[in-house]
Amino acid sequence: MSVLVVIECDNGEVKKSSLEVATYASQVAQQLGSTATAVAVGEATEDNLAKLGEQGISKVLYDAEPRLKDFVNGAYTKLIATAAEQEGAQVLVLANSNIGAAVGSRLSIRLKASLATNAVELPRTEGGQFVVKRGAFSGKALADVALTTDRKIIAVKKNSIEAQQEAGKTASVEKFSANLTDADFADAPKQVVMQEQAGGVLLPEAAKVVSGGRGMKGPENWNLIEDLAKALGAATACSKPVSDVDWRPHHEHVGQTGITISPNLYIACGISGAIQHLAGVNSSKVIVVINKDPEAPFFKAADYGIVGDVFDVLPKLTQAVKEL
Ligand code: FAD
């Protein structure tokens, strides 16, 4: 069974989540005694694509069509499906990102493949079936799903696997064309909104996030969140009520009805830790909670907790980070 992995690129760089799925795909290929090929989407450079050899990828297909720089569902789906057909891929791996979620379902229909989203570990064979463990119910439960079609698609949850780095190994980069036409770009968004945060870090991809809730009292105090975010090289986020009252833009709202993130570090400042908020952040690797109420529910989910007033703690924390 050959394996094809979808690599998302932005501004020439391979996204961190794609380094993770490249590693995942090459480990699946090893399990199956096969090799992993990649197809790149977005704006890439050949040098950066060649470096995917470090994650165990042998070959990368890249269509340099300029309109593929930004996400267009129809065009991306056709490109990936064409690569899958050409390579005879039986297993398709992608990141469980906004792009992965959007194209995953379309690819599933187009390729008549079963799809497991939110995969948290490598697949295994059980009773002759190909089984994938996936997060369910906003990450509160894990479910084993058997993918029974010949072709299988796995969308891997961010931060579920560490990107391996075998320095010096390179992948061959091959020009590839899916013969895309204007019709394939018909569903292109009219405007692409870059959701850039303080310090230029995009929230969905950020390794560190500093987030504020109603305990911040008002938008005039957000400089405290932004100062810490800048010192750490982090993105900023917020709870739903904060964006509901326009203290912060809606694209910063994390949780059940907002963005789901899995950074290495999530610092929650003046956020109570309601279940709907936790649903979007509880797979963060390390959670730090700053809250003046020692009974705040968020402390139960925290790795480190500071019981204190955000207006005292944040300036001191930012100063301490700057002095590191
Ligand atoms: P609060 O609950 O008011 O908490 C403020 C916290 O700040 C308190 O714990 C308080 O002790 C602390 N505090 C106050 N002053 C200070 C200070 N000076 N220093 C330190 N700490 C201080 N919420 C989300 O965030 N994301 C979602 O996606 C989401 N989806 C929802 C979907 C549904 C269907 C529903 C019903 C609700 C949803 N909610 C969501 C809302 C959620 O239930 C909570 O109401 C919300 O998360 C609370 O936001 P908060 O923690 O900022 O505010």
XYZ file of C-alpha atoms and ligand atoms in Angstrom:
377
model
C 0.000 0.000 0.000
C 1.644 3.251 -1.028
C 1.222 6.385 1.074
C 0.670 9.972 -0.107
C 0.885 12.904 2.299
C -0.454 16.410 1.690
C 2.039 19.119 2.616
C 0.692 22.618 3.291
C 3.071 25.507 2.597
C 2.839 29.199 3.270
C 5.232 31.941 2.130
C 7.669 29.319 0.895
C 7.812 27.498 4.246
C 6.412 24.062 5.068
C 3.918 24.437 7.939
C 4.870 22.815 11.249
C 1.747 20.612 11.173
C 2.864 19.335 7.761
C 6.281 18.336 9.132
C 4.326 16.300 11.679
C 2.105 14.621 9.068
C 5.148 13.931 6.863
C 6.675 12.035 9.795
C 3.355 10.264 10.415
C 3.090 9.261 6.736
C 6.620 7.904 6.565
C 5.987 5.846 9.718
C 2.754 4.476 8.199
C 4.705 3.647 5.026
C 7.302 1.813 7.112
C 4.539 -0.203 8.804
C 3.227 -1.151 5.349
C 6.666 -1.857 3.872
C 6.272 0.974 1.394
C 7.509 4.548 0.828
C 5.838 7.907 1.427
C 5.404 10.421 -1.380
C 4.176 13.996 -0.808
C 2.093 16.451 -2.778
C 2.638 20.104 -1.845
C -0.050 22.788 -1.811
C 0.374 26.529 -1.254
C 3.453 28.630 -1.937
C 6.583 26.518 -1.574
C 10.259 26.642 -2.453
C 11.976 23.593 -3.931
C 14.724 23.797 -1.291
C 12.232 23.607 1.568
C 10.314 20.790 -0.111
C 13.543 18.824 -0.617
C 14.158 19.066 3.146
C 11.081 16.853 3.679
C 13.619 14.028 3.232
C 14.438 14.719 6.891
C 10.935 13.515 7.769
C 11.404 10.374 5.658
C 9.676 11.544 2.454
C 11.250 10.167 -0.731
C 9.553 12.295 -3.411
C 7.547 15.544 -3.465
C 5.156 16.482 -6.289
C 4.746 20.242 -6.750
C 2.531 22.188 -9.128
C 3.857 25.766 -9.272
C 0.566 27.166 -10.728
C 0.448 30.651 -9.053
C -3.282 30.463 -8.270
C -2.546 27.542 -5.912
C -0.742 29.935 -3.559
C -3.991 30.480 -1.634
C -6.464 27.801 -0.637
C -9.162 26.990 -3.234
C -11.101 23.875 -2.285
C -11.973 22.684 -5.826
C -8.438 23.114 -7.165
C -6.718 21.621 -4.100
C -9.061 18.616 -4.123
C -8.421 17.920 -7.823
C -4.669 18.381 -7.426
C -4.449 15.960 -4.489
C -6.835 13.423 -6.062
C -4.799 13.471 -9.306
C -1.578 12.900 -7.349
C -3.228 10.044 -5.423
C -4.358 8.386 -8.688
C -0.962 8.880 -10.341
C 0.917 7.403 -7.377
C -1.620 4.630 -6.815
C -1.849 5.794 -3.197
C -3.921 3.562 -0.935
C -3.394 5.659 2.189
C -3.690 9.452 2.090
C -2.462 11.469 5.092
C -3.221 15.122 5.796
C -3.190 17.543 8.711
C -6.456 18.013 10.584
C -6.172 21.725 9.756
C -8.800 24.021 8.230
C -7.494 23.040 4.779
C -7.229 19.345 5.690
C -10.776 19.291 7.058
C -12.149 21.031 3.966
C -10.427 18.889 1.329
C -10.542 15.666 3.377
C -14.294 15.269 3.039
C -14.281 16.137 -0.688
C -11.423 13.726 -1.337
C -13.283 11.030 0.545
C -16.197 11.311 -1.897
C -14.045 11.727 -4.983
C -11.713 8.827 -4.204
C -14.420 6.626 -2.605
C -12.222 6.471 0.464
C -13.145 6.213 4.148
C -11.920 9.133 6.233
C -10.758 9.295 9.852
C -10.330 12.848 11.158
C -8.538 13.869 14.352
C -6.238 10.814 14.340
C -4.037 10.812 17.433
C -1.743 7.873 16.805
C -0.434 5.597 14.060
C -2.948 3.129 12.575
C -2.813 -0.522 13.553
C -4.126 -3.759 12.121
C -6.652 -5.503 14.342
C -8.622 -8.596 13.325
C -7.460 -7.953 9.750
C -8.866 -4.421 9.820
C -7.079 -1.086 9.434
C -7.895 0.748 12.680
C -7.265 4.402 13.531
C -7.609 5.954 16.998
C -9.236 9.391 16.811
C -10.329 12.082 19.237
C -14.105 12.380 19.595
C -16.571 14.607 21.495
C -14.282 17.684 21.460
C -11.323 15.631 22.631
C -13.142 14.216 25.689
C -13.085 10.657 24.340
C -11.051 8.451 22.028
C -12.669 6.209 19.430
C -11.211 3.348 17.385
C -12.532 3.434 13.818
C -11.977 0.741 11.194
C -11.380 2.082 7.676
C -12.834 -0.622 5.473
C -12.564 0.797 1.945
C -9.543 0.046 -0.259
C -8.458 3.664 -0.099
C -8.127 5.311 3.303
C -7.699 8.948 4.340
C -6.287 9.938 7.726
C -6.377 13.555 8.991
C -3.877 13.807 11.852
C -4.525 16.057 14.844
C -1.836 18.698 15.361
C 0.794 17.950 18.003
C -0.106 14.231 18.098
C 3.274 13.244 16.722
C 6.669 14.913 16.914
C 8.274 15.782 13.582
C 11.392 13.647 13.163
C 14.524 15.260 11.765
C 17.113 13.135 10.040
C 19.543 15.876 9.075
C 21.039 15.690 5.593
C 18.354 13.485 3.988
C 16.629 15.075 0.996
C 13.552 14.260 -1.063
C 13.439 14.590 -4.850
C 11.116 17.404 -5.963
C 9.201 16.702 -9.174
C 7.153 19.129 -11.225
C 3.589 17.943 -11.378
C 0.475 19.136 -13.169
C -3.139 18.257 -12.514
C -4.228 20.180 -15.645
C -6.276 22.583 -13.568
C -8.721 24.777 -15.447
C -10.483 28.049 -14.570
C -13.491 25.993 -13.454
C -11.359 24.363 -10.731
C -10.733 27.819 -9.271
C -14.391 28.865 -9.424
C -14.826 28.582 -5.632
C -11.787 30.795 -4.892
C -12.479 33.112 -1.941
C -12.897 36.711 -3.086
C -10.704 37.972 -0.301
C -8.124 36.184 1.786
C -7.988 37.519 5.328
C -4.646 36.994 6.997
C -5.379 36.471 10.657
C -2.072 37.773 11.868
C -1.668 38.246 15.580
C 0.627 40.372 17.684
C 4.215 39.525 16.767
C 3.126 38.192 13.358
C 2.258 34.696 14.614
C -0.815 32.979 13.127
C -3.054 31.449 15.797
C -3.865 28.058 14.197
C -0.171 27.273 13.641
C 1.259 28.941 16.756
C 3.492 26.894 19.053
C 2.745 29.281 21.948
C -0.480 31.137 22.696
C -1.329 33.768 25.314
C -5.068 34.053 25.805
C -7.298 36.445 27.745
C -10.787 36.171 29.200
C -13.300 38.383 30.921
C -10.921 38.674 33.874
C -8.866 41.096 31.720
C -11.725 43.572 32.355
C -11.584 45.373 29.006
C -9.804 45.821 25.655
C -7.708 48.674 27.087
C -5.781 46.059 29.125
C -4.866 43.816 26.178
C -1.404 45.380 26.010
C -0.590 43.052 28.943
C -1.506 39.995 26.831
C 0.289 41.358 23.759
C 3.456 42.259 25.681
C 3.773 38.708 27.029
C 2.935 37.263 23.590
C 5.621 39.384 21.938
C 8.212 38.431 24.558
C 7.446 34.733 23.983
C 6.949 34.895 20.193
C 3.373 33.725 20.792
C 0.011 34.348 19.144
C -2.866 35.904 21.082
C -6.294 34.348 21.644
C -9.374 34.956 23.765
C -12.508 33.414 25.236
C -15.858 33.681 23.438
C -17.457 36.396 25.600
C -14.421 38.591 24.924
C -14.925 38.406 21.165
C -18.722 38.598 21.547
C -18.374 42.080 23.047
C -15.727 43.041 20.468
C -12.856 43.429 22.919
C -10.978 41.202 20.437
C -11.616 40.093 16.820
C -13.665 36.922 16.314
C -10.830 35.013 14.668
C -9.022 34.990 18.031
C -11.833 33.150 19.827
C -10.875 29.601 20.798
C -13.162 26.827 21.982
C -16.044 24.662 20.914
C -17.518 27.362 18.692
C -14.178 28.956 17.782
C -10.784 27.682 16.686
C -9.339 24.463 18.085
C -5.649 24.773 18.833
C -2.931 22.429 20.127
C 0.077 24.616 20.890
C 3.032 23.495 22.992
C 2.212 26.249 25.500
C -1.191 27.819 26.273
C -1.304 30.600 28.895
C -4.860 31.428 30.028
C -5.220 34.785 31.748
C -8.461 35.572 33.587
C -10.361 32.701 31.911
C -12.602 30.513 34.091
C -12.117 27.285 32.088
C -15.681 26.520 31.005
C -16.054 23.179 29.218
C -16.774 24.943 25.911
C -13.489 26.868 26.185
C -11.516 23.760 27.181
C -12.863 21.911 24.129
C -10.691 24.147 21.942
C -7.483 24.108 23.979
C -7.320 20.935 26.058
C -4.889 19.190 23.742
C -2.270 21.900 24.318
C 0.947 20.283 25.562
C 1.446 22.589 28.576
C -1.356 24.717 30.039
C -0.603 27.602 32.405
C -3.541 29.249 34.167
C -3.482 32.664 35.854
C -6.658 33.306 37.831
C -7.375 35.092 41.102
C -9.990 32.499 42.086
C -8.275 29.341 43.418
C -11.507 27.418 42.701
C -11.563 28.364 38.980
C -12.277 25.126 37.016
C -9.373 25.812 34.627
C -6.891 24.871 37.381
C -8.058 21.231 37.060
C -6.842 21.181 33.452
C -3.653 23.157 34.166
C -0.075 21.892 34.272
C 0.978 25.056 36.107
C -1.341 27.410 37.973
C -0.757 30.879 39.362
C -3.410 32.054 41.817
C -3.167 35.817 41.466
C -4.405 38.993 39.866
C -3.535 39.186 36.143
C -2.715 42.873 36.584
C 0.037 41.960 39.078
C 1.218 38.710 37.505
C 1.376 39.545 33.787
C 3.849 42.491 33.952
C 6.145 40.447 36.211
C 5.931 37.381 33.967
C 6.661 39.450 30.842
C 9.647 41.081 32.555
C 10.960 37.676 33.648
C 10.636 36.278 30.089
C 12.468 39.309 28.660
C 15.326 38.730 31.093
C 15.802 35.091 30.032
P -15.788 34.187 32.939
O -16.454 32.879 33.031
O -16.531 35.384 33.403
O -14.442 34.053 33.773
C -13.579 35.098 34.080
C -12.489 34.543 34.988
O -11.550 35.560 35.236
C -13.008 34.044 36.338
O -12.549 32.718 36.567
C -12.380 35.007 37.337
O -12.026 34.367 38.563
C -11.152 35.464 36.593
N -10.697 36.813 36.996
C -11.446 37.928 37.139
N -10.665 38.982 37.427
C -9.409 38.513 37.467
C -8.140 39.110 37.722
N -8.026 40.415 37.976
N -7.030 38.316 37.697
C -7.137 36.989 37.444
N -8.312 36.371 37.194
C -9.430 37.125 37.196
N -16.512 29.992 25.523
C -15.325 30.011 24.926
O -14.349 30.567 25.474
N -15.169 29.425 23.694
C -16.182 28.817 23.036
O -15.994 28.327 21.924
C -17.459 28.786 23.657
N -18.496 28.174 23.037
C -19.695 28.098 23.684
C -20.748 27.394 23.117
C -21.950 27.293 23.765
C -23.065 26.520 23.121
C -22.117 27.896 25.027
C -23.418 27.767 25.769
C -21.084 28.595 25.608
C -19.861 28.727 24.960
N -18.794 29.418 25.525
C -17.590 29.415 24.926
C -18.954 30.224 26.753
C -18.462 29.502 27.997
O -19.492 28.702 28.521
C -18.041 30.514 29.083
O -19.125 31.362 29.355
C -16.848 31.383 28.671
O -15.780 30.561 28.238
C -16.388 32.201 29.862
O -15.425 33.116 29.426
P -14.381 33.699 30.468
O -13.681 32.581 31.137
O -13.567 34.700 29.722
O -15.305 34.532 31.484
